[in-house]
Coordinates of C-alpha atoms and ligand atoms in Angstrom, one line a residue:
M747 CA -34.7 -35.2 -223.3
N748 CA -32.8 -36.9 -220.5
R749 CA -32.8 -33.7 -218.6
L750 CA -36.4 -34.4 -217.4
K751 CA -36.8 -36.0 -214.0
L752 CA -38.6 -39.1 -215.4
T753 CA -37.7 -42.7 -215.3
D754 CA -37.6 -44.5 -218.6
A755 CA -40.8 -46.3 -217.7
E756 CA -42.5 -43.0 -217.0
H757 CA -41.2 -41.5 -220.2
Q758 CA -42.6 -44.4 -222.1
S759 CA -46.0 -44.3 -220.4
I760 CA -46.4 -40.6 -221.2
E761 CA -45.5 -41.3 -224.9
Q762 CA -48.0 -44.1 -225.0
G763 CA -50.8 -42.0 -223.4
K764 CA -51.0 -44.2 -220.3
S765 CA -52.2 -43.2 -217.0
L766 CA -49.7 -42.7 -214.2
I767 CA -48.8 -40.8 -211.1
W768 CA -45.5 -39.0 -211.0
L769 CA -43.9 -38.0 -207.7
N770 CA -42.1 -34.7 -207.6
S771 CA -38.6 -35.3 -206.2
A772 CA -38.2 -31.5 -205.7
Y773 CA -41.1 -31.5 -203.3
Q774 CA -40.2 -30.3 -199.8
D775 CA -42.2 -30.8 -196.7
K776 CA -42.5 -27.3 -195.3
T777 CA -44.3 -25.8 -192.4
A778 CA -45.7 -22.4 -193.3
A779 CA -43.9 -19.6 -191.6
P780 CA -46.7 -17.2 -190.7
G781 CA -46.1 -13.7 -192.1
V782 CA -43.5 -14.7 -194.6
P783 CA -43.3 -11.9 -197.2
E784 CA -44.3 -14.3 -200.0
A785 CA -47.7 -14.6 -198.4
N786 CA -48.3 -10.9 -198.8
G787 CA -49.7 -11.2 -202.3
L788 CA -52.2 -13.7 -201.1
Y789 CA -53.6 -11.4 -198.4
Q790 CA -53.5 -8.4 -200.6
A791 CA -55.6 -10.2 -203.2
E792 CA -58.1 -11.2 -200.5
A793 CA -58.4 -7.6 -199.3
R794 CA -58.9 -6.4 -202.8
L795 CA -61.8 -8.8 -203.3
E796 CA -63.3 -7.5 -200.1
R797 CA -63.0 -3.9 -201.3
F798 CA -64.7 -4.7 -204.5
A799 CA -67.5 -6.8 -202.9
P800 CA -70.1 -3.9 -202.9
V801 CA -69.3 -3.3 -206.6
L802 CA -69.7 -7.0 -207.5
K803 CA -72.9 -7.2 -205.5
Q804 CA -74.3 -4.3 -207.5
L805 CA -73.2 -5.8 -210.9
F806 CA -74.2 -9.4 -210.3
P807 CA -77.5 -9.9 -208.4
E808 CA -76.5 -13.6 -207.8
L809 CA -73.9 -12.3 -205.3
E810 CA -76.5 -10.7 -203.1
S811 CA -76.5 -13.6 -200.6
S812 CA -72.7 -13.8 -200.3
G813 CA -72.4 -10.0 -199.9
G814 CA -70.5 -9.7 -203.1
L815 CA -67.9 -12.5 -202.6
I816 CA -67.5 -15.1 -205.3
E817 CA -67.3 -18.4 -203.4
S818 CA -68.4 -22.0 -203.8
P819 CA -69.4 -24.6 -201.2
L820 CA -67.3 -27.5 -199.9
V821 CA -69.5 -30.5 -200.2
R822 CA -69.1 -33.9 -198.5
V823 CA -69.7 -36.7 -200.9
D824 CA -70.1 -40.0 -199.1
H825 CA -71.7 -42.0 -201.9
L826 CA -68.9 -41.0 -204.3
N827 CA -66.3 -41.7 -201.6
A828 CA -67.6 -45.3 -201.2
E829 CA -67.3 -45.8 -205.0
I830 CA -64.1 -44.1 -206.0
N831 CA -61.9 -43.9 -203.0
P832 CA -60.0 -47.1 -202.2
L833 CA -58.3 -45.4 -199.3
P834 CA -59.8 -44.8 -195.9
G835 CA -60.8 -41.2 -195.1
S836 CA -63.5 -38.8 -196.1
L837 CA -64.1 -37.2 -199.5
F838 CA -65.3 -33.7 -200.3
V839 CA -65.7 -31.8 -203.5
K840 CA -64.8 -28.1 -203.8
A841 CA -67.7 -27.0 -205.9
D842 CA -66.0 -24.4 -208.1
H843 CA -68.0 -25.8 -211.1
S844 CA -70.8 -23.7 -209.5
L845 CA -68.8 -20.5 -208.9
P846 CA -71.1 -17.6 -209.6
V847 CA -70.5 -15.1 -212.4
A848 CA -68.2 -17.3 -214.5
G849 CA -69.2 -20.9 -213.8
S850 CA -65.6 -22.1 -213.4
I851 CA -62.5 -21.8 -211.3
K852 CA -61.4 -19.0 -213.6
A853 CA -63.8 -16.7 -211.7
R854 CA -61.2 -16.5 -208.9
G855 CA -58.1 -15.5 -210.8
G856 CA -59.6 -13.8 -213.9
I857 CA -62.0 -11.6 -212.0
H858 CA -59.2 -10.6 -209.6
E859 CA -57.0 -9.5 -212.4
V860 CA -59.7 -7.4 -214.0
L861 CA -60.3 -5.7 -210.7
C862 CA -56.6 -5.0 -210.3
V863 CA -56.7 -3.2 -213.7
A864 CA -59.8 -1.2 -212.8
E865 CA -58.5 -0.3 -209.4
N866 CA -55.1 0.9 -210.7
L867 CA -56.8 3.0 -213.5
A868 CA -59.2 4.5 -211.0
L869 CA -56.4 5.5 -208.6
E870 CA -54.2 6.9 -211.4
H871 CA -57.0 9.0 -212.8
G872 CA -58.3 10.3 -209.4
L873 CA -61.6 8.5 -209.6
L874 CA -60.7 6.8 -206.3
K875 CA -58.7 8.8 -203.7
N876 CA -57.2 5.7 -202.1
D877 CA -58.2 2.1 -201.4
Q878 CA -60.4 3.2 -198.5
D879 CA -62.6 5.2 -200.9
D880 CA -66.1 4.3 -201.9
Y881 CA -65.7 1.8 -204.7
L882 CA -69.2 2.2 -206.0
K883 CA -67.8 5.4 -207.7
L884 CA -66.4 2.9 -210.3
L885 CA -70.0 2.3 -211.5
S886 CA -70.7 6.0 -212.0
A887 CA -70.8 7.7 -215.4
A888 CA -67.2 8.9 -214.8
G889 CA -66.1 5.4 -214.2
R890 CA -67.7 4.1 -217.4
Q891 CA -66.1 6.9 -219.4
L892 CA -62.7 6.0 -218.0
F893 CA -63.0 2.3 -218.5
E894 CA -64.6 2.4 -222.0
Q895 CA -61.3 3.8 -223.3
Y896 CA -59.5 0.7 -222.4
T897 CA -59.4 -2.8 -223.8
V898 CA -58.9 -5.9 -221.7
A899 CA -57.6 -8.8 -223.8
V900 CA -56.9 -12.5 -223.1
G901 CA -56.0 -15.7 -224.9
S902 CA -58.0 -18.7 -223.7
T903 CA -59.3 -22.2 -224.3
G904 CA -62.6 -20.8 -223.1
N905 CA -63.2 -20.5 -219.4
L906 CA -60.6 -17.7 -218.8
G907 CA -62.1 -15.9 -221.7
L908 CA -65.6 -16.2 -220.1
S909 CA -64.3 -14.9 -216.8
I910 CA -62.3 -11.9 -218.2
G911 CA -64.9 -11.1 -220.8
I912 CA -67.8 -11.1 -218.4
M913 CA -66.1 -9.1 -215.7
G914 CA -64.4 -6.7 -218.2
A915 CA -67.6 -6.0 -220.0
A916 CA -69.6 -5.5 -216.8
L917 CA -67.2 -2.7 -215.7
G918 CA -67.5 -1.1 -219.1
F919 CA -64.1 -2.1 -220.6
K920 CA -63.9 -3.2 -224.2
A921 CA -63.1 -6.9 -224.0
V922 CA -61.3 -9.1 -226.6
V923 CA -60.9 -12.8 -226.2
H924 CA -58.6 -14.8 -228.4
M925 CA -59.9 -18.4 -228.5
S926 CA -58.0 -21.5 -229.4
S927 CA -59.4 -24.1 -231.7
D928 CA -60.5 -26.3 -228.8
A929 CA -62.8 -23.6 -227.4
K930 CA -66.4 -24.6 -227.4
E931 CA -68.9 -22.8 -229.6
W932 CA -71.3 -22.1 -226.7
K933 CA -68.6 -20.3 -224.9
K934 CA -67.9 -18.0 -227.9
Q935 CA -71.6 -17.4 -228.2
R936 CA -72.1 -16.5 -224.6
L937 CA -69.3 -14.0 -224.8
R938 CA -70.6 -12.4 -228.0
N939 CA -74.0 -12.0 -226.3
R940 CA -72.3 -9.9 -223.7
G941 CA -70.7 -7.7 -226.3
V942 CA -67.3 -9.3 -226.0
R943 CA -65.2 -9.5 -229.3
V944 CA -64.2 -13.1 -229.9
V945 CA -61.2 -13.7 -232.2
E946 CA -60.9 -17.3 -233.3
H947 CA -57.6 -19.0 -234.0
E948 CA -57.0 -22.2 -235.9
A949 CA -54.1 -23.1 -233.7
D950 CA -53.8 -24.3 -230.1
Y951 CA -54.0 -22.4 -226.9
G952 CA -50.4 -21.3 -226.8
A953 CA -50.8 -19.7 -230.2
A954 CA -54.0 -17.9 -229.2
V955 CA -52.2 -16.4 -226.2
E956 CA -49.3 -15.3 -228.3
A957 CA -51.6 -13.6 -230.9
G958 CA -53.5 -11.8 -228.1
R959 CA -50.2 -10.7 -226.5
L960 CA -48.8 -9.3 -229.7
Q961 CA -52.0 -7.4 -230.7
S962 CA -52.3 -5.9 -227.2
E963 CA -48.6 -4.9 -227.0
V964 CA -49.0 -2.3 -229.8
D965 CA -52.0 -0.6 -228.2
P966 CA -51.2 1.5 -225.1
F967 CA -54.9 1.4 -224.2
S968 CA -55.0 -2.4 -224.2
Y969 CA -54.2 -4.6 -221.2
F970 CA -53.3 -8.2 -221.8
V971 CA -54.1 -10.8 -219.2
D972 CA -51.2 -13.2 -219.6
D973 CA -52.3 -16.6 -218.5
E974 CA -48.7 -17.9 -218.9
R975 CA -47.1 -15.4 -216.5
S976 CA -49.5 -13.6 -214.2
P977 CA -49.0 -13.1 -210.5
R978 CA -52.4 -11.3 -210.4
L979 CA -54.2 -14.4 -211.7
F980 CA -52.1 -16.6 -209.4
M981 CA -52.9 -14.7 -206.2
G982 CA -56.6 -14.4 -207.1
Y983 CA -56.7 -18.2 -207.3
A984 CA -54.7 -18.5 -204.1
V985 CA -57.4 -16.7 -202.1
A986 CA -59.4 -19.9 -202.4
A987 CA -57.2 -21.4 -199.7
I988 CA -58.2 -18.8 -197.1
R989 CA -61.8 -19.4 -197.9
L990 CA -61.3 -23.2 -197.7
R991 CA -59.7 -22.9 -194.3
E992 CA -62.9 -21.3 -193.0
Q993 CA -65.0 -23.9 -194.6
L994 CA -63.0 -26.7 -193.1
Q995 CA -63.2 -25.1 -189.7
L996 CA -67.0 -24.8 -190.0
A997 CA -67.2 -28.5 -190.9
N998 CA -65.0 -29.3 -187.9
I999 CA -62.3 -30.8 -190.0
A1000 CA -58.8 -30.6 -188.6
V1001 CA -55.7 -30.4 -190.8
D1002 CA -52.5 -31.3 -188.9
A1003 CA -50.0 -34.1 -188.6
E1004 CA -52.7 -36.6 -187.6
H1005 CA -55.2 -35.3 -190.1
P1006 CA -53.6 -35.0 -193.5
L1007 CA -55.4 -33.2 -196.3
F1008 CA -55.0 -34.4 -199.9
V1009 CA -56.1 -32.0 -202.7
Y1010 CA -56.5 -33.0 -206.4
L1011 CA -56.4 -30.1 -208.8
P1012 CA -57.1 -30.2 -212.6
A1013 CA -54.2 -28.4 -214.4
G1014 CA -54.0 -26.7 -217.7
V1015 CA -51.3 -24.0 -218.0
G1016 CA -50.9 -24.3 -214.2
G1017 CA -52.1 -20.9 -212.8
A1018 CA -55.3 -22.0 -211.1
P1019 CA -54.0 -25.2 -209.5
G1020 CA -50.6 -23.6 -208.8
G1021 CA -52.1 -20.5 -207.1
I1022 CA -54.5 -22.6 -205.0
S1023 CA -51.6 -24.9 -204.0
F1024 CA -49.5 -21.9 -203.1
G1025 CA -52.3 -20.6 -200.9
L1026 CA -52.9 -24.0 -199.3
K1027 CA -49.2 -24.4 -198.5
Q1028 CA -49.1 -20.9 -196.9
I1029 CA -51.9 -22.0 -194.6
F1030 CA -51.5 -25.7 -194.0
G1031 CA -47.8 -26.2 -194.7
E1032 CA -46.6 -29.8 -194.7
H1033 CA -50.0 -31.2 -193.7
V1034 CA -51.6 -30.5 -197.1
H1035 CA -50.6 -32.7 -200.1
C1036 CA -51.4 -31.1 -203.5
F1037 CA -51.5 -33.2 -206.7
F1038 CA -52.2 -31.8 -210.1
A1039 CA -54.4 -33.8 -212.5
E1040 CA -54.1 -33.8 -216.3
P1041 CA -55.4 -35.7 -219.4
V1042 CA -52.9 -38.2 -220.8
Q1043 CA -53.0 -36.3 -224.0
A1044 CA -52.0 -33.0 -222.4
P1045 CA -49.6 -33.6 -219.5
C1046 CA -47.9 -30.3 -219.8
M1047 CA -47.6 -29.6 -216.1
L1048 CA -46.1 -33.0 -215.5
I1049 CA -43.5 -32.3 -218.1
G1050 CA -42.9 -28.8 -216.8
M1051 CA -42.5 -29.9 -213.2
A1052 CA -40.2 -32.7 -214.2
G1053 CA -38.0 -30.2 -216.1
K1054 CA -35.2 -28.0 -214.9
P1055 CA -36.0 -24.7 -213.2
E1056 CA -35.9 -21.4 -215.0
I1057 CA -36.0 -22.8 -218.5
E1058 CA -38.9 -23.0 -220.9
P1059 CA -40.7 -26.3 -220.3
D1060 CA -40.8 -28.9 -223.0
S1061 CA -44.1 -29.3 -224.9
I1062 CA -46.3 -32.3 -225.1
Y1063 CA -45.7 -32.4 -228.8
D1064 CA -42.1 -33.5 -228.0
F1065 CA -43.7 -36.7 -226.7
G1066 CA -45.7 -37.3 -229.8
L1067 CA -48.9 -36.3 -228.1
K1068 CA -51.6 -34.1 -229.7
I1069 CA -53.8 -32.5 -227.0
D1070 CA -56.5 -34.9 -228.2
T1071 CA -58.8 -34.7 -225.2
D1072 CA -62.4 -33.6 -224.4
A1073 CA -61.1 -31.9 -221.3
D1074 CA -61.0 -28.5 -223.1
G1075 CA -60.1 -26.5 -219.9
L1076 CA -56.9 -28.6 -219.7
A1077 CA -56.0 -28.6 -223.4
V1078 CA -52.6 -27.0 -223.1
G1079 CA -49.4 -28.0 -224.8
T1080 CA -46.8 -26.2 -222.8
A1081 CA -47.0 -25.3 -219.1
S1082 CA -46.3 -21.9 -217.7
Q1083 CA -42.7 -21.7 -216.8
W1084 CA -43.5 -19.0 -214.3
V1085 CA -45.9 -21.3 -212.4
C1086 CA -43.6 -24.3 -212.6
D1087 CA -40.9 -22.2 -210.9
A1088 CA -43.3 -20.7 -208.4
T1089 CA -44.6 -24.1 -207.3
R1090 CA -41.7 -26.4 -207.9
D1091 CA -41.1 -27.5 -204.3
L1092 CA -44.8 -27.2 -203.2
I1093 CA -46.4 -29.9 -205.4
S1094 CA -46.4 -33.5 -204.3
G1095 CA -46.9 -34.9 -207.7
V1096 CA -48.9 -35.0 -210.9
Y1097 CA -51.2 -37.7 -212.2
I1098 CA -52.5 -38.2 -215.7
A1099 CA -55.6 -40.0 -216.7
A1100 CA -57.3 -41.1 -219.9
D1101 CA -60.5 -39.5 -221.1
S1102 CA -62.4 -42.7 -220.5
Q1103 CA -61.5 -42.5 -216.8
L1104 CA -62.6 -39.0 -216.5
Y1105 CA -65.9 -39.7 -218.3
Q1106 CA -66.5 -42.5 -215.8
R1107 CA -66.0 -40.0 -212.9
L1108 CA -68.3 -37.5 -214.7
Y1109 CA -71.0 -40.2 -214.8
Q1110 CA -70.5 -41.2 -211.1
L1111 CA -70.7 -37.5 -210.0
K1112 CA -74.0 -37.3 -211.7
T1113 CA -75.6 -40.6 -210.7
L1114 CA -74.2 -40.7 -207.1
E1115 CA -74.2 -37.0 -206.1
D1116 CA -76.3 -35.3 -208.7
I1117 CA -73.4 -33.0 -209.6
E1118 CA -72.9 -32.0 -213.2
V1119 CA -69.4 -31.0 -214.3
E1120 CA -67.5 -30.6 -217.5
P1121 CA -64.9 -33.3 -218.4
S1122 CA -62.0 -31.2 -217.2
A1123 CA -63.3 -31.1 -213.7
A1124 CA -64.1 -34.8 -213.4
I1125 CA -60.4 -35.7 -213.6
A1126 CA -60.1 -34.4 -210.0
C1127 CA -62.1 -37.4 -208.8
E1128 CA -59.3 -39.8 -210.0
G1129 CA -57.0 -38.6 -207.2
P1130 CA -57.6 -41.2 -204.5
A1131 CA -57.4 -44.1 -206.9
M1132 CA -54.1 -42.7 -208.3
L1133 CA -52.7 -42.5 -204.7
N1134 CA -53.6 -46.1 -204.2
T1135 CA -51.2 -47.2 -207.1
D1136 CA -47.7 -48.5 -206.3
A1137 CA -46.2 -45.1 -206.9
G1138 CA -48.9 -43.4 -204.9
R1139 CA -48.4 -45.7 -202.0
R1140 CA -44.7 -44.9 -202.1
Y1141 CA -45.6 -41.3 -201.5
L1142 CA -47.8 -42.2 -198.6
E1143 CA -45.2 -44.4 -197.0
S1144 CA -42.3 -42.1 -197.4
H1145 CA -44.3 -39.3 -195.8
D1146 CA -45.5 -41.4 -193.0
L1147 CA -49.1 -41.1 -194.0
I1148 CA -50.4 -44.7 -194.0
Q1149 CA -51.2 -44.7 -190.3
H1150 CA -53.1 -41.5 -190.6
L1151 CA -55.3 -42.4 -193.6
N1152 CA -58.3 -43.1 -191.4
E1153 CA -58.3 -39.5 -190.4
S1154 CA -57.5 -38.1 -193.8
T1155 CA -59.5 -35.7 -195.9
H1156 CA -59.5 -35.8 -199.7
I1157 CA -60.8 -32.9 -201.8
A1158 CA -61.5 -33.2 -205.5
W1159 CA -61.5 -29.7 -206.9
L1160 CA -64.3 -29.5 -209.4
T1161 CA -63.2 -26.7 -211.6
G1162 CA -66.0 -26.0 -214.1
G1163 CA -69.4 -27.0 -215.4
S1164 CA -72.5 -25.0 -214.3
F1165 CA -72.5 -22.9 -217.4
V1166 CA -72.4 -25.9 -219.8
P1167 CA -75.7 -25.9 -221.7
S1168 CA -77.9 -28.9 -220.9
E1169 CA -77.7 -30.4 -224.4
E1170 CA -73.9 -30.2 -224.2
Y1171 CA -73.9 -31.8 -220.8
Q1172 CA -76.3 -34.5 -222.1
R1173 CA -73.7 -35.3 -224.9
Y1174 CA -71.0 -35.7 -222.2
Y1175 CA -73.2 -38.0 -220.2
D1176 CA -74.1 -40.1 -223.3
K1177 CA -70.5 -40.4 -224.2
A1178 CA -69.7 -41.5 -220.6
L1179 CA -72.3 -44.2 -220.9
A1180 CA -71.0 -45.4 -224.3
L1181 CA -67.4 -45.5 -223.2
M1182 CA -68.3 -47.4 -220.0
A1183 CA -70.4 -49.9 -222.0
E1184 CA -67.4 -50.4 -224.3
N1185 CA -65.2 -51.1 -221.3
G1186 CA -67.7 -53.3 -219.7
E1187 CA -68.3 -51.0 -216.7
V1188 CA -72.1 -50.8 -217.1
N1189 CA -74.6 -52.9 -218.9
Ligands
LIG1466 C1 -58.5 -23.4 -216.7 C2 -59.1 -24.6 -216.1 C3 -58.4 -25.4 -215.3 C4 -56.9 -25.3 -215.1 O1 -56.4 -24.0 -214.8 P1 -55.0 -23.6 -215.4 O2 -54.8 -22.3 -214.8 O3 -55.1 -23.5 -216.9 O4 -54.0 -24.6 -215.0 C5 -59.0 -26.5 -214.8 N1 -60.3 -26.8 -215.0 C6 -61.1 -26.0 -215.8 C7 -62.5 -26.3 -216.0 C8 -60.5 -24.8 -216.4 O5 -61.3 -24.0 -217.1

């Protein structure tokens, strides 16, 4: 396994399930060239979401106030900053845990992909004349009759299934979600309540995806959302960057050479954090520093990014790990090769943290800011502390950032939580308390 870009010490830490921050030697400082062709997908996705806004507003009353856009607030968290950020600078959370319709970051990519499918079918079958047509036609009887012939399928640890299932069913598609063994019971129940067919798999996420893909392939009326290789998901996620730019402007926060932006993104298979990083790099270039965050028991993106381009990433099982984590949204054994290749020179690094650390952050979010998230999201709050380690400081020094830290902005991307039932959240909170007592962090 020497082919991985890991030092012996890093390799050992990963095997031992220890926390660390890995710096990506393939990372390149780049200034975004405006109008580069790569960025097209990003702006096309944004335009598509705009076209569908009237439809979404009609289907989901909670989108009334945003005019049919699915967006979350950017929230300044000074109390949390004082507690968890050893570096100077300000701290915000991007509140995707409260994204309407799907309750997680998956609302961005998942819903975008279902809309792509609906739009293409409608254009092909003459329901829409072109993309300037009245999209409310999709909600007519003719639209229903068209969509109900088709199945939209996906393999998921839970949240992507919720997003695809909810959106697919709302437009009248048949929806099938292949769930891995980590998926939570309440997520399955919620989907079944909406008429989504849930197929349970004993094995892990990768196996659920594979099973879904195979079943879908033999059915010409079935469309499979492939979380491991989907430009449509990726670009849907990336739109977050355009929206964030507006929010930063409204908050009067500059992002430039004197005002660096650090973003901490929980990573599973890689699509959501990869897409968002891609978007952020298009907009802010070298002035934004994107770090992925993973549980020590599922560091698949770290292993993937440390691997060679254009070959299947190694799995966490090769390191003797077992995906033994409560961060179910990040419970993935092998990263998406496609995402690794698409983001290989864009990502500054990846840090991995123990469940006990993310539970402490979950507790602090609640007690200091009254924000309730699922464990997967809480890991984003570990970012500033990880940048303050020896390796993290090496990054800050080598990119000439130390002298600009006073003017720095840190964003912990909170990826999921508002759909978690309150009894379930209470269990997380109790577990956080118990773990912290064990470690002597509260009395
Ligand atoms: C899916 C998910 C992520 C990570 O997204 P990937 O595309 O799998 O990398 C992070 N947090 C939560 C809560 C998620 O559901």
